[in-house]
C-alpha positions as a LaTeX table, in Angstrom:
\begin{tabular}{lrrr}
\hline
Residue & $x$ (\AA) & $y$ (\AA) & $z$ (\AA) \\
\hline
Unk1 & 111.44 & 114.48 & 138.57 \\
Unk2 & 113.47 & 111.64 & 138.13 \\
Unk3 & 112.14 & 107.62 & 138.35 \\
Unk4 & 115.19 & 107.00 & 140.61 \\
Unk5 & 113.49 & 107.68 & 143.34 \\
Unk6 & 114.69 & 107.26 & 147.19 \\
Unk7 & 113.80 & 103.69 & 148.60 \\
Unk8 & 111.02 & 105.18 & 150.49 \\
Unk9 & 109.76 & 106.67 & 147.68 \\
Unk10 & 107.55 & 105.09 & 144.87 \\
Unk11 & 106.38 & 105.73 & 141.35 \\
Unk12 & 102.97 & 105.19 & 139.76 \\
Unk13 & 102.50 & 104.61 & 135.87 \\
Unk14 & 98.98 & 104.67 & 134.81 \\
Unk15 & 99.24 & 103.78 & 131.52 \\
Unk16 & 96.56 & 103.10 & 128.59 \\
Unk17 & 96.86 & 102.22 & 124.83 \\
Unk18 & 93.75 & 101.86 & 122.54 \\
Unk19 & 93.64 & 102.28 & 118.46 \\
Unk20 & 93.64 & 99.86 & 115.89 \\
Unk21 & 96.32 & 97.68 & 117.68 \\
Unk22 & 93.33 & 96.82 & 120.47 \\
Unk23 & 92.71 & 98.38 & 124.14 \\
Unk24 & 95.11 & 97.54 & 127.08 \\
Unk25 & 95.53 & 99.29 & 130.33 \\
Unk26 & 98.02 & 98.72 & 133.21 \\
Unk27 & 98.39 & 99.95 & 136.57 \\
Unk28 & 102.15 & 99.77 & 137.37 \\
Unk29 & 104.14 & 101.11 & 140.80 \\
Unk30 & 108.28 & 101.17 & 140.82 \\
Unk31 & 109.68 & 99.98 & 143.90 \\
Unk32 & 112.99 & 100.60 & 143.71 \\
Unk33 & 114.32 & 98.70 & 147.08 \\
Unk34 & 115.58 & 96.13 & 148.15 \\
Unk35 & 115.53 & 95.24 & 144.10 \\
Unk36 & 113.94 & 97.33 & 140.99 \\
Unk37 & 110.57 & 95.86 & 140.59 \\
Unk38 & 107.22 & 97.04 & 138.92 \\
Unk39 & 103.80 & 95.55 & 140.64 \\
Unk40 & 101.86 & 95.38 & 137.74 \\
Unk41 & 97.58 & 95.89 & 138.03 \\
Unk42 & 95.69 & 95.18 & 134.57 \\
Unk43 & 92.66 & 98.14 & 134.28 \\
Unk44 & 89.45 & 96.90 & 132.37 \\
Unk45 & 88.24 & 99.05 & 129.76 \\
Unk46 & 86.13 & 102.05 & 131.13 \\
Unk47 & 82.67 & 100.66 & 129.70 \\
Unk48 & 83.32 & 97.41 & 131.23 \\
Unk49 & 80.77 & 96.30 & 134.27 \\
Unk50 & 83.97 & 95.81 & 136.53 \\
Unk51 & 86.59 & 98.44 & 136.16 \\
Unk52 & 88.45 & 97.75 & 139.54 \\
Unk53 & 92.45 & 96.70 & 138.26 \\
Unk54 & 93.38 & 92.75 & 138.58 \\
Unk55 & 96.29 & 92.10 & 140.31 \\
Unk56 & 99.04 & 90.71 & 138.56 \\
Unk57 & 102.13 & 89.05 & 139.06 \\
Unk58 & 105.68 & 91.47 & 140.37 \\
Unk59 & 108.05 & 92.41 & 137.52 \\
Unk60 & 111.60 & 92.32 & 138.53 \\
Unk61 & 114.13 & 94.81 & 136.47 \\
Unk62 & 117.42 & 94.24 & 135.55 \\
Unk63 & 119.58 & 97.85 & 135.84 \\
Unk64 & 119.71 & 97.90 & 132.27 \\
Unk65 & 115.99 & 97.60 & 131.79 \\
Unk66 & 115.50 & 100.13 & 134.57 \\
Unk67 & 117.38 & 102.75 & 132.90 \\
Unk68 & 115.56 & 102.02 & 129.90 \\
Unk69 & 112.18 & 102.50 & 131.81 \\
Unk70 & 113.93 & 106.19 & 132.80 \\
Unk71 & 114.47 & 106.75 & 128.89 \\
Unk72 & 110.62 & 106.19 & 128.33 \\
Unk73 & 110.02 & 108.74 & 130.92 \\
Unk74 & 112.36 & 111.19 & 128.96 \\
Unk75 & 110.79 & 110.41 & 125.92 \\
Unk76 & 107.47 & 111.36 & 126.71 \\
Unk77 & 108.17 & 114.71 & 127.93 \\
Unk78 & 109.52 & 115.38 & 124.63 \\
Unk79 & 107.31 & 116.65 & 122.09 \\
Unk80 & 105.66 & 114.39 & 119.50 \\
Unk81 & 103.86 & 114.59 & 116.25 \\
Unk82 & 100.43 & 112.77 & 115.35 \\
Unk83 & 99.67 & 110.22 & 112.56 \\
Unk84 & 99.34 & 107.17 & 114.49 \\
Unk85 & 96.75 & 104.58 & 114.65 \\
Unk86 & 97.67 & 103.46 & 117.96 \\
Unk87 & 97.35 & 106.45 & 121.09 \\
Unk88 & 99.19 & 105.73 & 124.55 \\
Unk89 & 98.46 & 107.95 & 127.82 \\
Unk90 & 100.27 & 107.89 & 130.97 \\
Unk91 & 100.08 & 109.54 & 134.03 \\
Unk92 & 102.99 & 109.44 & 136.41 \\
Unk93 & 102.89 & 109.96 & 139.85 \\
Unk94 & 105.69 & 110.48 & 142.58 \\
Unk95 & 104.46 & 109.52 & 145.56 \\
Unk96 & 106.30 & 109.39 & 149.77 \\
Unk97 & 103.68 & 107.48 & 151.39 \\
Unk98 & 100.88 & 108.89 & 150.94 \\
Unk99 & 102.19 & 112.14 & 149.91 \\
Unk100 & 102.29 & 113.47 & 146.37 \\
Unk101 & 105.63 & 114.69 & 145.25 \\
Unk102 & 104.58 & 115.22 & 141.27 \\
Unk103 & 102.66 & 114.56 & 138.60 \\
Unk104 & 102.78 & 114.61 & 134.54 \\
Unk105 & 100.70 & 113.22 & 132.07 \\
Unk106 & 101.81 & 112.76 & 128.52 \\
Unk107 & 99.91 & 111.53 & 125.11 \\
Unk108 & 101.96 & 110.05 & 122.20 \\
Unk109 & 100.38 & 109.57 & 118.61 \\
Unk110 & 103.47 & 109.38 & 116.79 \\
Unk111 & 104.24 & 105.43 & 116.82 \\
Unk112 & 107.81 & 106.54 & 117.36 \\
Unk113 & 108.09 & 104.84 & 120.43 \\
Unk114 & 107.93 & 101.67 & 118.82 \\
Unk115 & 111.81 & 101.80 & 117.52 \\
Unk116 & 113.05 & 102.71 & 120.21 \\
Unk117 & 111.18 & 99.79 & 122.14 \\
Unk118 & 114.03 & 97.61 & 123.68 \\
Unk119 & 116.37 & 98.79 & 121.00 \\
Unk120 & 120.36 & 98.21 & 120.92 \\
Unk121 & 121.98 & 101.82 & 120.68 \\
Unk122 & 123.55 & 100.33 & 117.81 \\
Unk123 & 120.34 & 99.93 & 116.09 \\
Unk124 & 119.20 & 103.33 & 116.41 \\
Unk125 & 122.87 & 104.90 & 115.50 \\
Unk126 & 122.26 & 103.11 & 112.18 \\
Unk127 & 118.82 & 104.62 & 111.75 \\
Unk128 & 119.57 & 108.01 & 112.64 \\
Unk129 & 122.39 & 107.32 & 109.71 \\
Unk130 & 120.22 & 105.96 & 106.74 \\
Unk131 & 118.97 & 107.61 & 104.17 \\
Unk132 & 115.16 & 107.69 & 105.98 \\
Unk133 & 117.10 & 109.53 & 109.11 \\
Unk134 & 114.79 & 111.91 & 109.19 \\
Unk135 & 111.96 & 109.95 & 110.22 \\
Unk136 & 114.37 & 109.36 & 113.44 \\
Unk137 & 116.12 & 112.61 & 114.13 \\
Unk138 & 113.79 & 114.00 & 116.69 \\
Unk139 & 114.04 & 110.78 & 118.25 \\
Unk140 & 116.50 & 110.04 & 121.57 \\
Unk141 & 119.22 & 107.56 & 120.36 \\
Unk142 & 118.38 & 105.72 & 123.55 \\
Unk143 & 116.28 & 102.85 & 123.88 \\
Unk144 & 112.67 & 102.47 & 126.06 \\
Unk145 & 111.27 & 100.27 & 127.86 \\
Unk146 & 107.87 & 98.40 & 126.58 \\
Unk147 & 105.21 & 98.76 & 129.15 \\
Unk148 & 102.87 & 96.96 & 127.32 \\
Unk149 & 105.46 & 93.32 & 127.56 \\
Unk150 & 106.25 & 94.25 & 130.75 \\
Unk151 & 102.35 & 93.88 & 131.32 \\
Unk152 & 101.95 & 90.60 & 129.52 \\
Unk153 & 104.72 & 89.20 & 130.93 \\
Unk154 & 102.69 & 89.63 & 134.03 \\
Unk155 & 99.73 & 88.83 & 133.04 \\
Unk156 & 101.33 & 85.54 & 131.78 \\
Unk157 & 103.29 & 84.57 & 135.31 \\
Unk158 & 100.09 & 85.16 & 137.13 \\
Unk159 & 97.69 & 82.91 & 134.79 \\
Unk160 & 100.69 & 80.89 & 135.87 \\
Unk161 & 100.46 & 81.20 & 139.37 \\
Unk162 & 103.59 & 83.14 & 140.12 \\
Unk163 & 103.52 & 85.84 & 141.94 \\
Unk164 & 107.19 & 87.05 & 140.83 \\
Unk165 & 108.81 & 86.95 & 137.63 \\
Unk166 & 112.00 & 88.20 & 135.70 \\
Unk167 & 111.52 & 90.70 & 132.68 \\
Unk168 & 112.19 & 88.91 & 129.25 \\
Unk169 & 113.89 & 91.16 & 127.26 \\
Unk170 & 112.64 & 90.67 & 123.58 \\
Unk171 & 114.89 & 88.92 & 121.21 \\
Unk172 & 117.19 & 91.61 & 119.29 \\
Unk173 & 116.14 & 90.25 & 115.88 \\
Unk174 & 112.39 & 91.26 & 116.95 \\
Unk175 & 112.88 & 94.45 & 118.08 \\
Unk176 & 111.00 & 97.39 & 115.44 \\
Unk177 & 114.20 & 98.34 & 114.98 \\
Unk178 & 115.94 & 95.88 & 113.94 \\
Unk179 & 113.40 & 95.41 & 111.26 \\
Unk180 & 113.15 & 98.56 & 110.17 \\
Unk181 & 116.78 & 98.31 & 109.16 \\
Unk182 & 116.73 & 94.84 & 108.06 \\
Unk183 & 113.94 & 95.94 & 105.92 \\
Unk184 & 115.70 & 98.93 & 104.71 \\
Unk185 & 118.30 & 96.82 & 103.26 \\
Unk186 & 116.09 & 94.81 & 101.12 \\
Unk187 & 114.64 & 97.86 & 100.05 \\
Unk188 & 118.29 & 99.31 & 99.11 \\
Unk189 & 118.65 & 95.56 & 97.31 \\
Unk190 & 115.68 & 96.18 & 95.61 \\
Unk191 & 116.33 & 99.49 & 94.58 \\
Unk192 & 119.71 & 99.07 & 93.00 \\
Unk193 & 118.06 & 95.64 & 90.59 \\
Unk194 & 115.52 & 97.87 & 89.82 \\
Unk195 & 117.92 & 100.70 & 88.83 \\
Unk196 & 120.29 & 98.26 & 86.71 \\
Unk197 & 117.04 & 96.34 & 84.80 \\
Unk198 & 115.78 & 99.31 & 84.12 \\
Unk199 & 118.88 & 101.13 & 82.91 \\
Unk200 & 118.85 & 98.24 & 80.33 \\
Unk201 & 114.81 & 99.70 & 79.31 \\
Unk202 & 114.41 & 100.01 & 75.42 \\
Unk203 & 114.11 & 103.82 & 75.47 \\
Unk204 & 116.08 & 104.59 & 78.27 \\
Unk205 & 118.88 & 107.20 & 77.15 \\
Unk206 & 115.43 & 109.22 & 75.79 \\
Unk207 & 114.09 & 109.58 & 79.47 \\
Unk208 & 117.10 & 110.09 & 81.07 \\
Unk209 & 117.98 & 113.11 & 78.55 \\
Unk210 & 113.81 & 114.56 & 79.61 \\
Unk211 & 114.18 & 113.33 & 83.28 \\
Unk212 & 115.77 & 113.39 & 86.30 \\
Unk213 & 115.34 & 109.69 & 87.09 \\
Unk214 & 115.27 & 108.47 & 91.04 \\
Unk215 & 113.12 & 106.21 & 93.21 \\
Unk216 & 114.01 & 103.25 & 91.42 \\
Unk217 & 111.90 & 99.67 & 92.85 \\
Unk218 & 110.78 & 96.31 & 91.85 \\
Unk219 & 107.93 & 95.11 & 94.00 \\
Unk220 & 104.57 & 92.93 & 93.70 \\
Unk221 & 101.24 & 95.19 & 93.29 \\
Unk222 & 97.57 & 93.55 & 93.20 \\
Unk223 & 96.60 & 96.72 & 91.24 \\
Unk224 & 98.87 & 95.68 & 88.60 \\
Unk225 & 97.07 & 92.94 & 88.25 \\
Unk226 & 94.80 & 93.45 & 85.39 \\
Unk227 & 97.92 & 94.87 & 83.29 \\
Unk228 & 99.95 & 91.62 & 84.66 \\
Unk229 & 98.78 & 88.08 & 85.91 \\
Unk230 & 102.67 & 87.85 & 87.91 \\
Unk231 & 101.19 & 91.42 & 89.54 \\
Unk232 & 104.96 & 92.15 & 89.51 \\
Unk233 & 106.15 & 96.01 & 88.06 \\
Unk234 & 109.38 & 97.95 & 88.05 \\
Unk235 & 108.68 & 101.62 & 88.99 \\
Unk236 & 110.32 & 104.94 & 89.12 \\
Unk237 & 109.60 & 108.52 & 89.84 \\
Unk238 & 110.51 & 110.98 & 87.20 \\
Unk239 & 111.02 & 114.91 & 86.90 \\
Unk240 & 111.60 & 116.82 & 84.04 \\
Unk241 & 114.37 & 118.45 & 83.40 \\
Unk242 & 112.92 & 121.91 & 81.88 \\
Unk243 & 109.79 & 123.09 & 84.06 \\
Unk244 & 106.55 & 121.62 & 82.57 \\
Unk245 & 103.11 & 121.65 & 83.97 \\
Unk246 & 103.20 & 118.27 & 85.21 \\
Unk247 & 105.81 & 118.48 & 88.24 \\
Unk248 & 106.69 & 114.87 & 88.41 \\
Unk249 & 105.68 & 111.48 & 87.24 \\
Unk250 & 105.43 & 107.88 & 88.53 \\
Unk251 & 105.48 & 105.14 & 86.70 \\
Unk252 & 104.67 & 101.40 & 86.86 \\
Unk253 & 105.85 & 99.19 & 84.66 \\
Unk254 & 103.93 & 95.66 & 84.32 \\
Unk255 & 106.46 & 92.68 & 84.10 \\
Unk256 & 105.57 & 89.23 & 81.76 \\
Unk257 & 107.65 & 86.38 & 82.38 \\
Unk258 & 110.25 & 88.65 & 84.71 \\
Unk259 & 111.06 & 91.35 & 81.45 \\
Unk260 & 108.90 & 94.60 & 81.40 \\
Unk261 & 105.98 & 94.53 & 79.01 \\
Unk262 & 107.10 & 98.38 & 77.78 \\
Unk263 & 109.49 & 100.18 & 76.85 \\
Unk264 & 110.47 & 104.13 & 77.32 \\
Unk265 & 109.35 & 105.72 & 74.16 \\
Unk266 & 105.93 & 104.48 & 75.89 \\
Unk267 & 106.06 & 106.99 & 78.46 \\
Unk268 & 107.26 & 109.84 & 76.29 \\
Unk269 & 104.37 & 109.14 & 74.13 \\
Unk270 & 101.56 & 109.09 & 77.24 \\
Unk271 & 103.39 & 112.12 & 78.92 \\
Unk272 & 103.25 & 113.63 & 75.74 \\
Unk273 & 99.68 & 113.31 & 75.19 \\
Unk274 & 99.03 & 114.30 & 79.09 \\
Unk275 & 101.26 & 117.36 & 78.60 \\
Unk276 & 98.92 & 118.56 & 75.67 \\
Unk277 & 95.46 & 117.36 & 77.73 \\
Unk278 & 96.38 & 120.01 & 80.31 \\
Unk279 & 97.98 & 122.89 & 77.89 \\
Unk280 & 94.93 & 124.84 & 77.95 \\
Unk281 & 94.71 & 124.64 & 82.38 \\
Unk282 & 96.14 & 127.98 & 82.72 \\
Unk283 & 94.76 & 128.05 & 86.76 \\
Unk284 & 96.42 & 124.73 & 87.43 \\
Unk285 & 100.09 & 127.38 & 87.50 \\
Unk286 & 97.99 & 129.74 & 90.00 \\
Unk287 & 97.26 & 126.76 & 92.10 \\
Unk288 & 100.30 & 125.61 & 91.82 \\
Unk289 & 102.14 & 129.35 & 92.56 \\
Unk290 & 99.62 & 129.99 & 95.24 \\
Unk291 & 101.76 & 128.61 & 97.98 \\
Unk292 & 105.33 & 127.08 & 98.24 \\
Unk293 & 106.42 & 123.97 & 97.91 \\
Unk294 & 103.13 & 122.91 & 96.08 \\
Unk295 & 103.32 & 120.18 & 92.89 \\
Unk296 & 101.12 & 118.58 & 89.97 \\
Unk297 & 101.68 & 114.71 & 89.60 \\
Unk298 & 100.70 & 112.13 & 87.87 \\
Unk299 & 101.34 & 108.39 & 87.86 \\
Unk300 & 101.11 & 106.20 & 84.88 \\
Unk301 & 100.19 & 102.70 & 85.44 \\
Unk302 & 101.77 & 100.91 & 82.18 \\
Unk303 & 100.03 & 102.66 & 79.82 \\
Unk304 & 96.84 & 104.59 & 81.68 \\
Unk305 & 96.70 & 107.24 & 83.67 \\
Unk306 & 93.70 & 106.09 & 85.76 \\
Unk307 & 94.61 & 103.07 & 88.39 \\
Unk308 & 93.13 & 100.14 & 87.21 \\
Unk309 & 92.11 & 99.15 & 90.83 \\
Unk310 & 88.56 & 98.64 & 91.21 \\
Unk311 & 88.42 & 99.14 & 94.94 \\
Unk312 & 88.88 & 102.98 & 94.45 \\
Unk313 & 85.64 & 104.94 & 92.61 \\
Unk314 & 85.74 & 104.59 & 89.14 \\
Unk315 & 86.72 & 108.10 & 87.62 \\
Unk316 & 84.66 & 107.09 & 84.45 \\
Unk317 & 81.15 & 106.90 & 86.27 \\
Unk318 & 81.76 & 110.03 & 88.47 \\
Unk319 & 82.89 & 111.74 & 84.59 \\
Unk320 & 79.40 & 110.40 & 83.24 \\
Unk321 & 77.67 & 111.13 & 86.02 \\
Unk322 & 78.89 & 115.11 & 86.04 \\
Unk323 & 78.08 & 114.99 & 82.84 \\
Unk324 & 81.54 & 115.76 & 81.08 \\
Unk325 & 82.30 & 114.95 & 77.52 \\
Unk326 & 84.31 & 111.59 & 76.29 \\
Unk327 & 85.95 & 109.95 & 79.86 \\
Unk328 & 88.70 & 111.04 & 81.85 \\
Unk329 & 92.55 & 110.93 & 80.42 \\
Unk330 & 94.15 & 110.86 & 84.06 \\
Unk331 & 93.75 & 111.49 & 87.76 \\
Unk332 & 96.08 & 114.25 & 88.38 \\
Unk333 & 97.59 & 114.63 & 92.43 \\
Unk334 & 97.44 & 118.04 & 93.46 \\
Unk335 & 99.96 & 117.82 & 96.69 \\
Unk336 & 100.18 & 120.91 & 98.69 \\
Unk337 & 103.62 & 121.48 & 100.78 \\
Unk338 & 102.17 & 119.14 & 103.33 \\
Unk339 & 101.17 & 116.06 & 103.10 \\
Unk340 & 97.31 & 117.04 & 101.98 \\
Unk341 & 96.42 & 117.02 & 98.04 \\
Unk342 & 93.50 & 117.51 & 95.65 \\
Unk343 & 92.57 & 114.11 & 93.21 \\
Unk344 & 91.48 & 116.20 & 89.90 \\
Unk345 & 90.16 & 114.13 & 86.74 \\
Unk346 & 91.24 & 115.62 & 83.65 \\
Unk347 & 89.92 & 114.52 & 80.28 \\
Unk348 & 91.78 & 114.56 & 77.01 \\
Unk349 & 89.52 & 117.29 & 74.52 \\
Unk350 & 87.20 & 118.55 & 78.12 \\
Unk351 & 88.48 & 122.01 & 79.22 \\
Unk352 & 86.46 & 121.45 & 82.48 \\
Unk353 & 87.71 & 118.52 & 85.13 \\
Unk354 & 86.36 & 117.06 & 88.13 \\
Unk355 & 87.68 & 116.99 & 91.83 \\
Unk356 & 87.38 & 113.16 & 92.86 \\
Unk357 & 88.90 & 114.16 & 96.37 \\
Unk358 & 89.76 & 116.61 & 98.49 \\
Unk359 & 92.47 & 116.29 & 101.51 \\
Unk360 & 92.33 & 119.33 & 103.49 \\
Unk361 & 95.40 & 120.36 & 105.20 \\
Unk362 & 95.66 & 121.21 & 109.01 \\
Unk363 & 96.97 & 124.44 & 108.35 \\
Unk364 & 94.59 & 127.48 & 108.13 \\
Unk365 & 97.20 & 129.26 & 106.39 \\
Unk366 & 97.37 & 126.40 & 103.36 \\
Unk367 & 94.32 & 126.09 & 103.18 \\
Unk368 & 93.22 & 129.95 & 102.61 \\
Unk369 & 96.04 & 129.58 & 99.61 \\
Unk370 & 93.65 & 128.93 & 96.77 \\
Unk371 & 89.59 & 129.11 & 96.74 \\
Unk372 & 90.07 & 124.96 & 95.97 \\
Unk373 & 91.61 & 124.22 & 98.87 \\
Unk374 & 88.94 & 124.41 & 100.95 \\
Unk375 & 86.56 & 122.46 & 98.84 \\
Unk376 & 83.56 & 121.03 & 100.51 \\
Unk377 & 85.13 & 121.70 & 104.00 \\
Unk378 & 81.71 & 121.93 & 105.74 \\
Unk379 & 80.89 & 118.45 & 104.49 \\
Unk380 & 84.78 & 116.82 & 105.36 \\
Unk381 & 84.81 & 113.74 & 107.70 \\
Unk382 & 88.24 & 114.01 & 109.35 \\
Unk383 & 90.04 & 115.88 & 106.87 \\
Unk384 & 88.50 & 114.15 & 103.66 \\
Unk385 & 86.02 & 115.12 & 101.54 \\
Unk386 & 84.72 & 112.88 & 98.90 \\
Unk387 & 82.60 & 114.80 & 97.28 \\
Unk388 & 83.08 & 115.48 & 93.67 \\
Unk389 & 82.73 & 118.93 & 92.34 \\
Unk390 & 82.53 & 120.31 & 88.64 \\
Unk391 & 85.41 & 122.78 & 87.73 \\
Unk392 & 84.70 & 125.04 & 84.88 \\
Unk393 & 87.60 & 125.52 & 82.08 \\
Unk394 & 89.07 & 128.57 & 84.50 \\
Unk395 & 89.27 & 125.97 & 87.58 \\
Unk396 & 86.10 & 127.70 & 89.04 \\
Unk397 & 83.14 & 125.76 & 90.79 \\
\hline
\end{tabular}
């Protein structure tokens, strides 16, 4: 059915948002005679003593922001992915009078909504244009209306005793939008320093004749701390050229004084040695070849393969503590074709390693690939399981 309803016809949005953005409920009705407006109820949350919605102050719509309240409705019939920290419901109801003319009720988790909040069409043409398009391409180029400002708009008229108020539209250079692409373009500024500092790299012709060289960035890292007091690194993501064991690598670079503290030979030295570490993991290839689009990674933080942030656990107690030989060499990524992975600790002269992590995919069908996959699935608390396991020299538990 279609929010432009008949003047003697009105529309109920029940909608609800709770995650790690906070809980907030709203009760709104369309009128859409003699002028678009939304009477706007705030709901309490469900566990509260007093439940029973709060009046608020009377939203009046502009066309423009009317049609973009039909978009919303669009969007949510479409369907959505998952991933979001933030979960909106709404139920919308047609009603004449008293009588029910239809009813849907939709649940988004995919945050997707928030670019297209108040959006220009302009905006969202560029997005569905840059390089990240795909992120967008599922995605209406037609901007929505924000339910949640219409409802603090109201809530702020009536703490100021209005009972009738205009919708602010939200200044274009606030929109998600907007900063999405304005933060795009830094990134793209970043990206091409990056590429021409580190096209100057001692050592560079050497990795570009191994590697297939992309991903280029210059960016501030706390982890990078203890390699760096400025924190600061150049990075890039590197493939090589001839298939090795080691699908791809990333790399971090510590900066002193604004010049990097290494130089390429550096990585051809460490990759080296990983390369040789892993020679004798024959069942990391049947891991690997067990289902498509799988890869082994690794990322090197200036010299180490092991990220010097403390936060994480320390691969070097859970090696003692399994009771492996010497410590760990690197943490290698096992990513499966979605976006699930294995963390496996390898050590430099230890044919056995040590599963630090395992995140289980959502598909049966992965995760029946390769007797690892499921790892500790009985013991995973939404998707993850941190326990560690020992993995003999053939990959076996």
């Amino acid at each position: 059915m279609d929010l432009l309803c008949s003047a003697n016809q009105t529309v109920t949005i029940d909608f609800r948002s709770y995650g790690d953005g906070g809980f907030y409920s709203y009760l709104f009705t369309y009128h859409p005679a003699p002028r678009p407006y939304l009477s706007v109820r705030e709901k309490a949350a469900p566990f509260l003593p007093n439940p029973s919605p709060e009046p608020l102050a009377d939203v009046l719509l502009t066309p423009a922001q009317v049609q973009r309240l039909q978009n919303l409705i669009r969007y949510y019939r479409l369907p959505h992915g998952s991933g979001c920290t933030q979960l909106k419901e709404v139920a919308i109801t047609w009603l004449k009078g008293d009588l029910v003319l239809g009813e849907e009720h939709y649940k988004d988790e995919s945050c997707a909504s928030g670019y297209l909040l108040d959006a220009s069409p302009h905006d969202l043409a560029v997005l569905h244009k840059s390089p990240k398009g795909r992120a967008w391409r599922n995605l209406p180029p037609t901007p929505v209306l924000s339910l949640s400002r219409v409802g603090e708009q109201a809530k702020d008229a009536a703490q100021k005793g209005k009972q009738q108020v205009w919708l602010r539209d939200i200044p274009h250079s606030q929109t998600e939008a907007a900063i999405e692409i304005r933060s795009q373009r830094q990134e793209e500024q970043n990206t091409r320093a990056a590429e021409k500092r580190l096209h100057r790299l001692p050592g560079f012709a050497r990795l570009d004749a191994q590697y297939l060289l992309s991903d280029f960035d210059q960016s501030s890292y706390m982890f990078l701390e203890s390699l760096s007091k400025e924190g600061a690194a150049l990075s890039m993501t590197l493939k090589p050229r001839r298939r090795k064991r080691i699908d791809q690598f990333d790399w971090y670079i510590p900066l002193v004084h604004g010049k990097p503290k290494l130089t390429g030979e550096t990585f051809l030295r460490q990759a080296k040695r990983l390369t040789d570490s892993v020679a004798s993991l024959d069942w990391l290839d049947r891991w690997r070849q067990a289902a498509p689009g799988r890869t082994i990674e690794a990322t090197l933080y200036g010299e180490s393969f092991l990220n010097p942030d403390t936060s994480s656990d320390d691969p070097h107690t859970l090696w003692k503590t399994a009771g492996l030989s010497g410590s760990p060499f690197a943490v290698l990524t096992l990513r499966r074709a979605d976006p699930s992975y294995l963390s496996l600790a390898v050590g430099a002269n230890e044919k056995r390693s040590l599963v630090l992590l395992n995140f289980l995919s959502k598909s049966e069908q992965e995760c029946q690939a390769h007797p690892l996959d499921s790892l500790g699935r009985e013991k995973a608390v939404r998707g993850i399981v941190r326990q560690t396991f020992l993995l003999d020299a053939q990959g076996r538990p």
